[in-house]
XYZ file of C-alpha atoms in Angstrom:
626
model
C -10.054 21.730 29.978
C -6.215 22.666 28.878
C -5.107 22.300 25.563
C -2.702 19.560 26.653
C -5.742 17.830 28.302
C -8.335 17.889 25.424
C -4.976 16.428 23.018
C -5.394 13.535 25.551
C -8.948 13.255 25.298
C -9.283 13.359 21.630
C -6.166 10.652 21.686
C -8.357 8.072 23.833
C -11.824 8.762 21.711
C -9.121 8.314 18.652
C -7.765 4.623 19.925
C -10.849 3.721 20.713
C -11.786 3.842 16.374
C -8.693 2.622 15.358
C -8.878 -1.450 14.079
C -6.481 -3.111 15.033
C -3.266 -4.396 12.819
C -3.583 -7.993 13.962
C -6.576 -9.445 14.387
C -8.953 -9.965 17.572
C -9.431 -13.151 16.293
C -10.708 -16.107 18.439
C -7.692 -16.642 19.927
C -7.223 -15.071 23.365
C -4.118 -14.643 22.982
C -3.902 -11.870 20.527
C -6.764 -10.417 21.868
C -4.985 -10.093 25.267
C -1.793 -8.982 22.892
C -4.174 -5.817 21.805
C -5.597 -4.883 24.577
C -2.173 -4.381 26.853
C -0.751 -3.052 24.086
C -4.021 -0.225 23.989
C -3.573 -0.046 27.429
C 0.230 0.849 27.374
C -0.218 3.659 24.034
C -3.250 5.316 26.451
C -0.025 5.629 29.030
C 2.132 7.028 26.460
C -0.033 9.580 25.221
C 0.109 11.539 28.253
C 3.420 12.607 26.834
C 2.883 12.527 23.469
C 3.763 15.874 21.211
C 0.353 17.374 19.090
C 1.191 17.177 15.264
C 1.405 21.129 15.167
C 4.663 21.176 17.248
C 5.984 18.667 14.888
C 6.379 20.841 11.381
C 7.455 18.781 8.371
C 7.761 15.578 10.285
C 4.068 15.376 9.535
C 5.021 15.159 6.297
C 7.962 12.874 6.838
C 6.517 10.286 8.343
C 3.508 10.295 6.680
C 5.729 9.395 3.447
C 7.937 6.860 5.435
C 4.920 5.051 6.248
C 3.079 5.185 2.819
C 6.275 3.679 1.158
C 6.531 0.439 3.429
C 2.951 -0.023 4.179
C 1.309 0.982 1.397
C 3.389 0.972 -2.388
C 4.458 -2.553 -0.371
C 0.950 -3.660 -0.045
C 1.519 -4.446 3.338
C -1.493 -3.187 5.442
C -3.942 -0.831 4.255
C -5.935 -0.698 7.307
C -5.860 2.819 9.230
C -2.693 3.419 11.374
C -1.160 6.693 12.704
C 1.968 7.974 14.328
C 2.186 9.119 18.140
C 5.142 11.041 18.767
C 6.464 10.992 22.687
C 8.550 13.083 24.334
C 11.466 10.948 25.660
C 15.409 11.114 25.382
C 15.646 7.398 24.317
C 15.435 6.074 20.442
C 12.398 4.077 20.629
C 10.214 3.250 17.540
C 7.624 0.724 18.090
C 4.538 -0.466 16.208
C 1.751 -1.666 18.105
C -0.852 -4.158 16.875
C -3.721 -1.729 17.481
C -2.424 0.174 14.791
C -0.045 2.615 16.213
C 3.139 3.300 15.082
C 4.847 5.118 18.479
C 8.183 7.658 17.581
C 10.065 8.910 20.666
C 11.315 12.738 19.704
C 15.054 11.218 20.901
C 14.692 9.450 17.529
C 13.712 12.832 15.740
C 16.634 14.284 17.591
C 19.180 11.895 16.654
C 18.108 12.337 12.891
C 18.278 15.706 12.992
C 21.494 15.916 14.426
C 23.106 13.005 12.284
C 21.668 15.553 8.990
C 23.274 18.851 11.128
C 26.960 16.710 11.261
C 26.680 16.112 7.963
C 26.089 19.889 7.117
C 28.734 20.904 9.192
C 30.770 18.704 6.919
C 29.884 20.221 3.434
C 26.739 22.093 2.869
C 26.393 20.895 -0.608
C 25.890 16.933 0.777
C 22.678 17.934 1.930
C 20.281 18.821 -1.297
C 16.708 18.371 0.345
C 16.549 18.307 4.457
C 13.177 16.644 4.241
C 14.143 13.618 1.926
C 17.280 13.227 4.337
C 15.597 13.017 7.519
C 13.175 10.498 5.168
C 15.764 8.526 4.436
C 17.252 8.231 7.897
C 13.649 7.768 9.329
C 12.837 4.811 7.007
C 15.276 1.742 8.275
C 14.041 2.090 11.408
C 10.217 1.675 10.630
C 10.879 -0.725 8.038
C 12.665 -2.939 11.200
C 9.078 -2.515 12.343
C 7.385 -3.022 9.318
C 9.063 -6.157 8.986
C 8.053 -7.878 12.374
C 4.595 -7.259 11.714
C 5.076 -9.046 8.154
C 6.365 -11.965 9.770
C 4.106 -11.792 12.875
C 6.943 -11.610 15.290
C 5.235 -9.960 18.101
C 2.426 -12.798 18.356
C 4.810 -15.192 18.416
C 7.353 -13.340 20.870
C 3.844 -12.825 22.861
C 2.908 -16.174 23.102
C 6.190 -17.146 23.998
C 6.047 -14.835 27.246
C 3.118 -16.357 28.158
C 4.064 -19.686 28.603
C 3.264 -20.949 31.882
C 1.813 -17.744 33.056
C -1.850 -16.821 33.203
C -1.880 -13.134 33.009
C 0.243 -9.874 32.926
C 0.675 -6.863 34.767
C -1.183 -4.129 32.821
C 0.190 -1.161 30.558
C 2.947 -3.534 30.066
C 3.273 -4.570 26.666
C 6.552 -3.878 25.481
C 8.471 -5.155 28.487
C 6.759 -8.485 27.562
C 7.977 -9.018 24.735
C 11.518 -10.265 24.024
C 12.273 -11.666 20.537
C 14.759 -14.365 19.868
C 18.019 -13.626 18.181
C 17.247 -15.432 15.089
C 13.880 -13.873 14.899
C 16.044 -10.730 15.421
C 18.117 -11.674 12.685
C 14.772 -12.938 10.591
C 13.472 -9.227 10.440
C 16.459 -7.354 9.381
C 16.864 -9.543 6.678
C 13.169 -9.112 5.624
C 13.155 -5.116 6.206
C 15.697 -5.158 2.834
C 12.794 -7.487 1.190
C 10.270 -4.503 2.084
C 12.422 -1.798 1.104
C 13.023 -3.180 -2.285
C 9.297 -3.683 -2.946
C 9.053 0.006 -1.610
C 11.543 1.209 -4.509
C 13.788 1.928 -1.495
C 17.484 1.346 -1.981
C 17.755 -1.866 0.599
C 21.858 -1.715 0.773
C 20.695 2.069 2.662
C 20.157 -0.442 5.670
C 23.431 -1.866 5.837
C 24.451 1.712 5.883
C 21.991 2.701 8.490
C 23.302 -0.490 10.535
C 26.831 0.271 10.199
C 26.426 3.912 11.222
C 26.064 3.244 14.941
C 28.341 -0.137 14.448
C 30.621 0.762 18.006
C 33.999 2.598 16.707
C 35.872 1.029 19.409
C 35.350 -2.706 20.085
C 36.318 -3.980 23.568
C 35.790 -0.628 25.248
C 33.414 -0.064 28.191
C 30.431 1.060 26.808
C 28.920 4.536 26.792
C 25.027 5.289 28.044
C 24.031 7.257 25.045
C 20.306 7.023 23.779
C 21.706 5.202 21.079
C 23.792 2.922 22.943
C 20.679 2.181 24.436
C 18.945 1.353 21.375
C 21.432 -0.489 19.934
C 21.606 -3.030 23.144
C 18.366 -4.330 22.243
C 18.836 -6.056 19.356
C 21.626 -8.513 18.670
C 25.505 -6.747 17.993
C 25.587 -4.912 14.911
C 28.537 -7.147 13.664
C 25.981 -10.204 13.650
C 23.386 -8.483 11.922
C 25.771 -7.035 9.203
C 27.117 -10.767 8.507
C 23.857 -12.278 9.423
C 22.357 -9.675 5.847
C 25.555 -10.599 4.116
C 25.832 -14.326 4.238
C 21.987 -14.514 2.850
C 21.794 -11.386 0.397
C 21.241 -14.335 -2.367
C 18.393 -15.590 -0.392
C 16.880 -12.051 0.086
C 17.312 -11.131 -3.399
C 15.619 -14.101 -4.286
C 12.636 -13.858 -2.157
C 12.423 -10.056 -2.985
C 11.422 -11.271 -6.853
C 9.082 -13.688 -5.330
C 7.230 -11.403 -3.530
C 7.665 -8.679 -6.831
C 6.940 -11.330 -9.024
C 3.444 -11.689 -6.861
C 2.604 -8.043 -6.429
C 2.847 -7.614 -10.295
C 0.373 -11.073 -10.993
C -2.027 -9.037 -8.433
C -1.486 -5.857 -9.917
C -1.743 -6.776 -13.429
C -4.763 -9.515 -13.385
C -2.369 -11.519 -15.047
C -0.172 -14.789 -13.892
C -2.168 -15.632 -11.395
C -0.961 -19.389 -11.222
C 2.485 -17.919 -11.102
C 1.584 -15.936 -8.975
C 0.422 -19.393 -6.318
C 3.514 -20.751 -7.097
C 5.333 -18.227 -5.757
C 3.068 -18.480 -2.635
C 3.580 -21.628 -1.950
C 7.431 -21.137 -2.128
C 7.285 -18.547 0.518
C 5.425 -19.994 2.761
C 7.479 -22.535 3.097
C 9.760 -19.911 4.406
C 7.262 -17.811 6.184
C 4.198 -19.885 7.077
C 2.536 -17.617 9.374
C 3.237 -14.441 7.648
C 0.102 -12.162 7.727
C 1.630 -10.246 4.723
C 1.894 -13.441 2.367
C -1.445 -14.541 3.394
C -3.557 -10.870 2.333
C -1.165 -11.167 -1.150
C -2.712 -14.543 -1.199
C -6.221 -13.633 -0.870
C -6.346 -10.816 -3.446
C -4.377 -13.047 -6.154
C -7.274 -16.100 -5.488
C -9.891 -13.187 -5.650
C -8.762 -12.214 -9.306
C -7.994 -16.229 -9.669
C -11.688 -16.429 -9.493
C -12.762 -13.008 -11.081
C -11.154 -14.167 -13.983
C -13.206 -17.207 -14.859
C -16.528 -14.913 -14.770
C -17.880 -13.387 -17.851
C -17.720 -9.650 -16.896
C -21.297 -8.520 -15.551
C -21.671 -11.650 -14.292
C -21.378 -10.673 -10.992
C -23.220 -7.246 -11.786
C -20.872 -4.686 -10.299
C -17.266 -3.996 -10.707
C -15.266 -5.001 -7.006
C -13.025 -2.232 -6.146
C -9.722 -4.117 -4.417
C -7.860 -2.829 -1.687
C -4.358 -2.406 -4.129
C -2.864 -0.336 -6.387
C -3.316 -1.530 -9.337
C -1.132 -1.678 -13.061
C -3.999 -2.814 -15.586
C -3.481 0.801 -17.982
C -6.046 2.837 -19.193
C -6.360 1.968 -22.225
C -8.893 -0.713 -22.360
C -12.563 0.080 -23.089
C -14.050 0.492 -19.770
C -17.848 0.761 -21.369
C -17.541 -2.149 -22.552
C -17.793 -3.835 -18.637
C -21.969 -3.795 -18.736
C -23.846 -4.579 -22.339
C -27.175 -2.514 -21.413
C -28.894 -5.463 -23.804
C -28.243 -8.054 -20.489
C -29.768 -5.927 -17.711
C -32.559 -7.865 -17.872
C -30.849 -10.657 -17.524
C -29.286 -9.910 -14.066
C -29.151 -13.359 -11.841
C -28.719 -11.394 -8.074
C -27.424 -13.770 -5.285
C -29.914 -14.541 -3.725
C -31.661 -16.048 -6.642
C -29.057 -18.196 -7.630
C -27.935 -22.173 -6.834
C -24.387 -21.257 -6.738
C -22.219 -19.131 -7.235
C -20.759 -17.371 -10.322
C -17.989 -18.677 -12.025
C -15.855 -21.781 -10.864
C -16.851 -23.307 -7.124
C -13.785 -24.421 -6.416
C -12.302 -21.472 -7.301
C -14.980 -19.099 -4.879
C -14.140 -21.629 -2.013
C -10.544 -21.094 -2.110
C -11.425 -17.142 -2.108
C -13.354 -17.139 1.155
C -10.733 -19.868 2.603
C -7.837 -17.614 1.836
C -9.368 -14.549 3.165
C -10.538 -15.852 6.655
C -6.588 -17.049 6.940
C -5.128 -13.656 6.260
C -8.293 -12.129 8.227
C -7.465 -14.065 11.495
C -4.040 -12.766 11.259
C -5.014 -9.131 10.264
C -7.650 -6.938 10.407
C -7.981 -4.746 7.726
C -11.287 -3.232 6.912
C -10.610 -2.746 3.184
C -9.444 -6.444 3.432
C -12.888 -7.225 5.275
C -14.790 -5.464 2.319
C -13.130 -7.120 -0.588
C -13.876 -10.854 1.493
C -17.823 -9.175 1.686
C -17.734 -8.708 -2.193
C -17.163 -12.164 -2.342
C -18.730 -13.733 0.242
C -22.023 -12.149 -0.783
C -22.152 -14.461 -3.896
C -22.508 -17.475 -1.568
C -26.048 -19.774 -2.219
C -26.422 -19.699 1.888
C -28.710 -17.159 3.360
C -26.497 -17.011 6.344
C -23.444 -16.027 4.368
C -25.163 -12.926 2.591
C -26.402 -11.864 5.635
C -23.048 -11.524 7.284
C -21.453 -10.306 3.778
C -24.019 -7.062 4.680
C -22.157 -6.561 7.745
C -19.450 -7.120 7.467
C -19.436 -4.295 4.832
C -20.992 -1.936 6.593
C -18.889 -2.236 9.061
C -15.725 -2.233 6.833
C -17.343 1.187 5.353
C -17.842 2.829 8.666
C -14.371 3.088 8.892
C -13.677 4.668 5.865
C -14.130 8.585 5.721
C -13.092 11.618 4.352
C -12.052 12.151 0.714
C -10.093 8.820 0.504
C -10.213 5.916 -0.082
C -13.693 4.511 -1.703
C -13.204 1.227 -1.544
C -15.442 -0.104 1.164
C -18.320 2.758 1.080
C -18.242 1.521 -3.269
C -18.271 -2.415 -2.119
C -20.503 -2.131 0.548
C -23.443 0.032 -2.053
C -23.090 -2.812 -4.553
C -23.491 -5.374 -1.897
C -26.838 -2.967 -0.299
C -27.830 -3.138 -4.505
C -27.720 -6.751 -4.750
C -29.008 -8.126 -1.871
C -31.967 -5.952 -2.152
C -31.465 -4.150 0.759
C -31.719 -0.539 0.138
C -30.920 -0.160 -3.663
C -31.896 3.690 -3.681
C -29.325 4.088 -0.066
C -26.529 1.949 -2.459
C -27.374 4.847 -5.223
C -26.910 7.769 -2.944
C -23.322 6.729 -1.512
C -22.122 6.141 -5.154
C -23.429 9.396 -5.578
C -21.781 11.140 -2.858
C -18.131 9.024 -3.285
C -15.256 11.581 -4.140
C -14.631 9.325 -6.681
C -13.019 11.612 -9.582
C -11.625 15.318 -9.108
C -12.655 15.802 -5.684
C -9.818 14.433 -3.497
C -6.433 15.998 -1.825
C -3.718 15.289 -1.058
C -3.103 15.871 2.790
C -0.752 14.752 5.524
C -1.546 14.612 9.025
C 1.081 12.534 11.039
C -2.095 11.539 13.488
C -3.702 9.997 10.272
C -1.227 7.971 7.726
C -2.460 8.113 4.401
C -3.888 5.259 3.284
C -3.757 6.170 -0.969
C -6.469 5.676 -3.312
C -6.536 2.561 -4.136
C -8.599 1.170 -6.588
C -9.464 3.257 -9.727
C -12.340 5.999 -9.591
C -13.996 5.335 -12.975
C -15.431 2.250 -11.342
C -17.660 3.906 -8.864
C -19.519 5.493 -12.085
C -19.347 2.667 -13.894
C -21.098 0.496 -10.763
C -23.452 3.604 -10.406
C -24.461 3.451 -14.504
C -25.316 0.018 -14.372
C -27.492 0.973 -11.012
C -28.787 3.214 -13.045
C -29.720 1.081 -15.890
C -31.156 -1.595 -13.099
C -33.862 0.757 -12.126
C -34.662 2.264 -15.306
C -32.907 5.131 -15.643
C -31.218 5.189 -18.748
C -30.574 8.649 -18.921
C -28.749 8.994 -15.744
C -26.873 5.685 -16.637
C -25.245 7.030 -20.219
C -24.256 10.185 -17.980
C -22.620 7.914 -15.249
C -20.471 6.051 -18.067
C -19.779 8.858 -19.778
C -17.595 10.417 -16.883
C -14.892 7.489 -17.297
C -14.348 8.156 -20.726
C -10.693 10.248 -21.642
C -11.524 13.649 -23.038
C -10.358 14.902 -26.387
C -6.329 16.035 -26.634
C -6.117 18.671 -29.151
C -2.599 17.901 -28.710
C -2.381 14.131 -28.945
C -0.837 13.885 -32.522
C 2.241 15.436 -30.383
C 3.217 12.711 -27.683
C 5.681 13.749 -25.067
C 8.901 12.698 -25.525
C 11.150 10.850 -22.307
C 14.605 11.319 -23.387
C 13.664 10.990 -26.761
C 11.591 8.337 -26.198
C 7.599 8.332 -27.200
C 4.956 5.577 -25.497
C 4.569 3.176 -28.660
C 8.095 3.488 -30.252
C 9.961 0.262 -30.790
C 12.303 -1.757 -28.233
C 15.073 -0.992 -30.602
C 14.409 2.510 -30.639
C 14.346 2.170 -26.990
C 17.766 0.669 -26.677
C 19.094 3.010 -29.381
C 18.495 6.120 -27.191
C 18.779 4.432 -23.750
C 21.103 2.131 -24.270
C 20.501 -1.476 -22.775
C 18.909 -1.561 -19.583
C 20.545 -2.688 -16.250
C 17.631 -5.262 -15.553
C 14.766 -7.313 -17.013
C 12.265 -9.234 -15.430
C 9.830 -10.887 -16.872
C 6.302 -12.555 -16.658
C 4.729 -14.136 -19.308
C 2.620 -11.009 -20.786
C 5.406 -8.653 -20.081
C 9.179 -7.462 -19.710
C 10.185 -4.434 -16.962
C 13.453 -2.859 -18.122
C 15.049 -1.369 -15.604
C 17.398 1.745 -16.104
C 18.875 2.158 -12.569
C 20.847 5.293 -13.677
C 17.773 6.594 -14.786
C 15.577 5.488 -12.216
C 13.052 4.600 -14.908
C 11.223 1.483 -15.538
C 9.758 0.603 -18.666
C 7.176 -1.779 -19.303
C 8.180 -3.438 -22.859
C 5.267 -5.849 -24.600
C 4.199 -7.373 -27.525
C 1.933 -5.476 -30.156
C -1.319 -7.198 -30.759
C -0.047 -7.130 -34.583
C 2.814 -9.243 -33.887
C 4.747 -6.980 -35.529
C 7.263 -6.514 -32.511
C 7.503 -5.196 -28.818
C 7.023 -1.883 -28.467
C 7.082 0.491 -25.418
C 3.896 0.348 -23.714
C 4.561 2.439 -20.313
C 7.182 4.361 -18.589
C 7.516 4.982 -14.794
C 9.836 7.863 -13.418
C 11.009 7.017 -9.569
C 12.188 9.269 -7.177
C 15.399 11.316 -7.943
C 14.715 10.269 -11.598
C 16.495 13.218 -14.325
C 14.009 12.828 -16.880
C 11.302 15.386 -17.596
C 7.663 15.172 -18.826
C 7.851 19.129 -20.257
C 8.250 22.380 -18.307
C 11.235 21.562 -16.793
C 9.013 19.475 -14.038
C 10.446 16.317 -12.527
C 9.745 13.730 -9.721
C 10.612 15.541 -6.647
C 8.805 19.228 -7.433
C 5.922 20.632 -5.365
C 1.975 19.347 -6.894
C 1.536 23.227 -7.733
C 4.786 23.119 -9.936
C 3.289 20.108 -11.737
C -0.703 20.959 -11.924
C 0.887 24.570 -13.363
C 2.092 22.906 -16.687
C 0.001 19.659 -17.134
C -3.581 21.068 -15.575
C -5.482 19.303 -13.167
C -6.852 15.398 -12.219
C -8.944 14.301 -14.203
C -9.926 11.000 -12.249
C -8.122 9.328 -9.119
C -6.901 5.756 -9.366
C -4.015 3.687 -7.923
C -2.285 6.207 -5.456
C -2.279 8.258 -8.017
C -3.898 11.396 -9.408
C -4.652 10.802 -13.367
C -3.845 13.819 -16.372
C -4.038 13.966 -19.888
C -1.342 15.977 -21.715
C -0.108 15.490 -25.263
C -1.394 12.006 -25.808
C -0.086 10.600 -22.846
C -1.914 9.428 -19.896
C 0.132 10.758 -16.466
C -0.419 9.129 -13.432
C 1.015 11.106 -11.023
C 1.778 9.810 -7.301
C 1.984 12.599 -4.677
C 3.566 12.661 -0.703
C 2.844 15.262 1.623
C 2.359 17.263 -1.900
C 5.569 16.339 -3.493
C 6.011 14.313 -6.514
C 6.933 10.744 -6.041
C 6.712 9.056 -9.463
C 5.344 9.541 -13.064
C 4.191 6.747 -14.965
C 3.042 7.553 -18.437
C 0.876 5.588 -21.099
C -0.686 6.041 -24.534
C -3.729 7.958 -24.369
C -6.838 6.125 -25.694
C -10.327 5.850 -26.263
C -10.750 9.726 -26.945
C -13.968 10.679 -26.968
C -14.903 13.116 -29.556
């Protein structure tokens, strides 16, 4: 076989893996949706381009594609990029899960950034996070139709009053109407906001191929071409305009939601703000996964912890901070007292509460498929007092874990051993994938534009704390102290010297805050917290009460990209992994998308792309053990 030939090969095995980023759900009609559109990316690949002609696009679209699928929370399901060789400027994602470049789109990139060399050389300061830059408006078009669902819908709509389609014809098929045109450009700035993306860069990217000269013939360039499929640039610039209130307004909806989620806190906030959007967006698959995961930690909340044994490791990156006493999850005194599922008349914790779970997950799991979804709805569906339910729980994790390899992420393969554990199943099996889970120290950071990077979410320390109480379960109590002992901060011989952020330390007052950074730009607010924003800085700190009451005080700090401010050794967001691992060590644990340090009292958590730095967020360091 030729090289070109066994690319192919490995491309259909590949697609035949891959789960899908809609759902085959009853439905037909989305099943009939996948498969033309599998049929139509087999076609493509025959001129696709392998990922080692590509050189740091790899990298670039990996990063593209973490930022407005995953820091969004959109999908964390498995996706990759297939590049194909054509002239045109096509980008197109596919609900099987493939996001489809054209190298006419590289091309045009490229020679926008070359233009604007040619201009002034100083302009351009980093190629990579130009072509980035350029790269992202046009995914995050993309991104935005599968948020809203827009390709069902433009599907269905096709299909009226026909019974079938011609094969390998998926994208012909599907013609969107101008206001659900309109309806995804204005969502793409709601996406790129949550991504810590500056959303007024897609006005600019619009109005860069706006037509110079209105009312002249046009030209048959590839981006004249790409441009004529969507509605005149004019209407989608006013279009953006006339509702930027709207947008901003749903963009702190859906922030206000992600930071209930992330935070386990607000959670009935965080419904109302659900039910507000979708009265705007009622079949939004997006909405509906933010909706399960905030009823999951609804209902998580009402348990006593240990009551449901094990610790569930969600599919999110989380903001909880490291300083609360993880040991504390699993009181050795009550592992006798361990009710498993099957044993019980109900479930744990409120009923109402666990039916709303389940109810909320099969919505956003008819309009998704996401395995790490799939195991966090197994982790709950598990607790049900029907036989049947437990049963499928089982598989449905195992299946959710069979697609989850390599050094990242652990959240299925850790779900789906507790669930083995407590249904009785094979506890010593459960034991052995804990056991083998890169769960702390063990992970990189790689970028293979075949393979997006899904993150880490979830925090590693889990996985030994689930393991210790295994431990403790079947009588080892020796292996169990070990296990918990891993997720406990090592001593700082330099912790009585905190870093300093502009002359600012983690625990200082809000008035010292102000005092050195002046008042910030922005504050939003829930009702355990305040996020100052310092947009010049391109800092947020997270500003809350002491549990004194003696005042608010500066709790964390989190450096964004292109942010000035420096941790020590002259390191900032934006330098190489090896620049930063040189001065501040290396991981400790993995949690969050991020890798985890300890350096002078702070705790670093450290988000790498394609082995640059992407942002710093710092805490207090506590809990030392001695």
């Amino acid at each position: 076989m030729t090289r070109k030939t066994l690319f192919l090969a490995a491309v259909a095995f590949s697609l035949t893996l891959l789960q899908p980023l809609v759902a085959e759900s009853p439905d037909p009609r989305r099943t009939d949706m996948i498969d033309a559109a599998r049929r139509e990316i087999f076609t493509l690949s025959r001129n696709s381009v392998p990922p080692s002609e590509l050189g740091e696009w790899n990298d670039v679209a990996n990063s593209a594609c973490f930022l407005l699928f995953r820091k969004t929370e959109l999908y964390r399901g498995p996706m990759r990029v297939l590049v194909v060789s054509s002239r045109d400027i096509t980008v197109r994602l596919y609900p099987e899960g493939t996001l489809m470049l054209s190298t006419g789109l590289l091309d045009y990139i490229d020679d926008a950034l070359f233009n604007k060399v040619a201009e002034s050389s100083r302009r351009i300061k980093d190629f990579s996070n130009e072509r980035e830059s350029l790269l992202i408006p046009f995914i995050a078009r993309e991104a935005a139709s599968f948020a809203l669902d827009l390709p069902y819908r433009q599907w269905c709509a096709s299909q009226e009053g026909s019974a079938t389609f011609p094969e390998g014809d998926y994208s012909s098929i599907l013609k969107a109407s101008r206001d659900d045109e309109l309806g995804a450009d204005r969502f793409a700035l709601v996406l790129l906001s949550l991504a810590e993306h500056d959303p007024d860069s897609y006005l600019l990217w619009l109005s860069s191929f706006e037509p110079k000269n209105e009312g002249l013939p046009a030209t048959d360039t590839p981006i004249d071409r790409y441009r004529a499929r969507y509605p005149a640039v004019s209407d989608r610039l006013d279009s953006i305009r006339a509702s930027r209130t709207n947008i901003t307004k749903i963009t702190e909806e859906f922030a206000g939601l992600l930071s209930g989620i992330r935070t386990h806190t607000a959670f009935r906030e965080s419904l109302s703000s659900v039910a507000a959007l979708r009265e705007i967006y009622p079949e939004s698959p997006y909405l509906a996964r933010l909706e399960a995961l905030d009823l999951h930690e609804l209902w998580l909340s009402g348990i006593t912890p240990g009551d449901t044994i094990f610790k569930t490791v969600l599919p999110l990156e989380e903001d909880t901070g490291y300083d609360s006493p993880l040991d504390t999850w699993y009181d050795p005194r009550t592992a006798a007292k361990a009710v498993y599922p099957q044993d019980r008349l109900s479930p744990p914790g409120d009923k109402s509460a666990f039916g709303n779970v389940l109810d909320a997950y099969d919505r956003a799991l008819e309009l998704s498929d996401d395995p790490l979804l799939e195991s966090a709805y197994a982790s709950v569906l598990v607790w049900s007092e029907k036989r049947e339910d437990r049963k499928n729980a089982l598989l449905i994790a195992a299946e959710a874990a069979s697609m989850e390899n390599g050094d990242a992420p652990f959240v299925a393969r850790a779900n789906y051993a507790s669930i083995l554990f407590l249904t009785g199943t094979d506890r010593q099996l459960a034991v052995s994938l804990l056991e083998g889970l890169p769960a702390i120290g063990k992970m990189r950071d790689t970028a293979d534009i075949s393979s997006i990077s899904r993150g880490i979410p979830g925090d590693g320390r889990d996985v030994f704390i689930n393991l210790s109480v295994m431990y403790r379960l079947m009588g080892n109590v020796n292996k169990a102290t070990a296990a918990m002992g891993k997720t406990l901060p090592v001593a700082d011989a330099n912790a009585d010297s905190p870093i300093a952020w502009r002359r600012v330390h983690i625990g200082d007052s809000a008035d010292d805050l102000v005092a050195r950074w002046g008042e910030p730009d922005e504050i939003s607010y829930n009702y355990y917290t305040e996020s100052w924003t310092y947009r010049s800085l391109f800092a947020t700190v997270r500003v809350a009460e002491t549990t004194s009451g003696s005042g608010r005080i500066v709790k964390a700090i989190k450096l964004g990209f292109q942010s000035p401010i420096s941790p020590g050794g002259d390191v900032r967001v934006g330098d190489k992994r090896a620049d930063f691992e040189a001065v501040f060590g290396i991981p400790v644990w993995y949690a969050n998308d991020a890798a985890v340090y300890f350096y002078r009292g702070n705790i670093l958590s450290v988000q790498y792309l394609s082995g640059t730095i992407r942002s710093i967020r710092a805490e207090r360091q506590a809990n030392i053990a001695k």
